[in-house]
RNA sequence: AGGCGCGUAGCUCAGGGGUAGAGCACUUCCUUGACACGGAAGGGGUCAGCAGUUCGAGACUGCUCGUGCCUACCA
């Protein structure tokens, strides 16, 4: 006890310094690289990180995603599993290319000026700079990933996996090339997959346009929101059973402005109730019209080019932008008397998910994956091979796979995996193979031109769980860690990514790539809008880290992560978590101030005091709760349980309870239990808040003998069955202490005035309890004197309460405020009376007594008796009191 | 148009057939040798509305209202 005041720690928790130190240590120690030569008898656990965009910055969604994965990994590690968490980044084709193109534009140049090779070089350069950024941010979050296995989707290894998959699918007939209508972004100048199109509801104008019939017998009126596409109309369609148009089917209508003759066809697709029930058909610029065109053998006339301008098929409108052409055409129609009316209308318009431009459907030669066979397998794998949490997403997942259409995988950009297909300049043969062929296998010509397109980013992402582990090679990582244990991600990429990983994983490895898929919330902004890379409404987690510390942020996110619900993050909550960190820090400081070397763990028989037993009992409860919560991905329950234990039980009660002991002969036992509980608490907290727990762990006495906390096993269960009774007695004691405090607070008895109190215990056992705990009782209740006597008479001028059947009396000689005490008693009586009335209503109901479980009825009876007794006692006090 | 979710304390959110919870905010008291990023004690809720199931409903069912998101071939 030489210097009991020195804990060796600063008086407040300082996250910046601690985090910097811990990060550096983790970096050196390589704790998170699993040893493949070691056996993994206790099981393995693996996760592949959802690879963030290389050029991106960490946003709150990443912070949540990383936190949850890290909690799982650290938890599994302390359970003894061999854990691999693979980090990496995604090249994010269009997004990254756009960023670099924007930069080039600022420099007054462009990608075409640079040429393909130089441009791709620039993007790599950009990646080298900003890839470090995202890497640093992952580290800032404290993610226990294995940096020695970091991967990037454009790495040679992963690129080889991409080529292998492409060629195999091509050979199997599951990849094909063809001219189809695709979603075209004229800003990015590339095709997009269906799910890369964002639909937004816009207010537009529905124009009713009159198409005269060729035979002069009248006209047919169509309604359209895109009058400019009429330049490409090649038919008018009506419903076959629509009486209004039955006579017109088979006739021809004359397209205004261009004078083209359009057949009038019948098709059940047409909605009779929309507009006029007559649909203008533009096969080149509307997906459904394309389908109709094929079905009815219609001509396909493209009138909008890849830049979004009217092309030469558009007659006098050629060269105009879509928007300009629309204005001119409407004006011309009106002038020519073809425009019947215009009406405001709301409609859905597709936008590019990367740049926000309006999508133009147009026919284009593209590569596709025939996904149906793959989708069937992916559907069947859930839930048998892969369980989705929460299961409410299963329905959505099925619905998407059931309606899936072929996946357009070619992109007309330069940043990405180039399609491994070559065309022979001489004979035109198409050659698909993993490596560049030296000459044409058909004609032996040596002039071969590689397809200039690259693959959709999600094509390589779909292979991520196995490409990162070394596939197609048979690697030790593949053998040990595939399939991965769980995939943790947000539902916004359920289709882009999760479903496709399942398709590819099942097809190429025969196994679903992950056993569990945990879908977490989206972190939304204050308006409830989702935060995303491209919409620019991100809240910077790094600022929260600066302000409150990483652990505070992590703890908050975990506490918010209730399954299936979105998060609207509030800064106040993060601040609250910071206070929690400080609380923990100071509790540990207190322990260290009272340490004399490293105390041995308490032997079960040595634990005598009821508060020690109570504390250990509560600790066991916490352990089971933690294990169960994390097994079921109930992060919020786990976090909340830890919070309540640390603050509400360990700090508020236990530390206060042992303070008197630490000054006396109870010191060794108190130290032993204190440190046992503190150690285990730190281990339990560690997955959530790794920085502060590591720091405190290393400050514990006897640390040389101890492992790094990240590798310290989950605390073994302690047999506390024999402590149950004492744990119950402890609650009685707490109740009595609280009763005294309440009286003092409500009657404004200043703490400086050390009051006396009288307890009339309800029975001999209670009397024993209070006698035994006299010292703690007086200390915690702030008493100068405590009398315990079942027969004692209460002085008239006193305040009183009943807790657990024990009567607590605080004499108020001299300073009693009669009115206040009377009011207090009345309030208490009213509360008890209300509760008793509720119970009485139940117990007098024969149906309740008859049908409710016996234990419930019994419990309510007992509680009623207790209430009656308490009321009787309080009434006695009240009567004495009022004279 | 379908699908999914949400409406619980002033605010942000947990919970979930058996007497309503947390953080922040609020009120009163307290510089007590871990912590004022603290302590003690309080106030505050017909758990959106209506019906049903049940001995018992914030909780389960249906409907209504409000609100958010996802999907979609309504031109």
CSV table of C-alpha atoms in Angstrom, one decimal, chain A residues 17 22 28 81 88 91 105 263 276 301 307 409 415 441 502 517 557 562 654 681 698 736 754 779 787 823 850 882:
chain,number,residue,atom,x,y,z
A,17,UNK,CA,-3.3,9.2,-27.6
A,22,UNK,CA,-2.8,0.9,-29.9
A,28,UNK,CA,3.7,-4.4,-35.3
A,81,UNK,CA,-11.5,-20.0,-33.4
A,88,UNK,CA,-9.5,-5.2,-49.6
A,91,UNK,CA,-11.9,-0.7,-58.3
A,105,UNK,CA,-11.5,18.1,-67.1
A,263,UNK,CA,-49.0,-0.2,-88.6
A,276,UNK,CA,-56.0,7.0,-74.6
A,301,UNK,CA,-35.2,3.0,-85.9
A,307,UNK,CA,-24.5,11.3,-76.7
A,409,UNK,CA,-21.9,-7.0,-68.1
A,415,UNK,CA,-11.1,1.3,-66.0
A,441,UNK,CA,-7.3,-20.5,-84.5
A,502,UNK,CA,-24.2,-16.7,-54.3
A,517,UNK,CA,-25.6,-13.3,-44.4
A,557,UNK,CA,-23.2,2.0,-33.7
A,562,UNK,CA,-31.0,-3.6,-33.8
A,654,UNK,CA,-20.0,-2.7,-6.4
A,681,UNK,CA,-15.4,-7.2,-17.9
A,698,UNK,CA,-2.0,-3.6,-20.3
A,736,UNK,CA,-33.3,-0.5,1.9
A,754,UNK,CA,-25.3,12.6,8.8
A,779,UNK,CA,-21.6,4.2,4.3
A,787,UNK,CA,-30.3,1.1,14.7
A,823,UNK,CA,-47.2,14.4,0.9
A,850,UNK,CA,-58.5,-20.5,-13.5
A,882,UNK,CA,-50.5,13.2,11.7
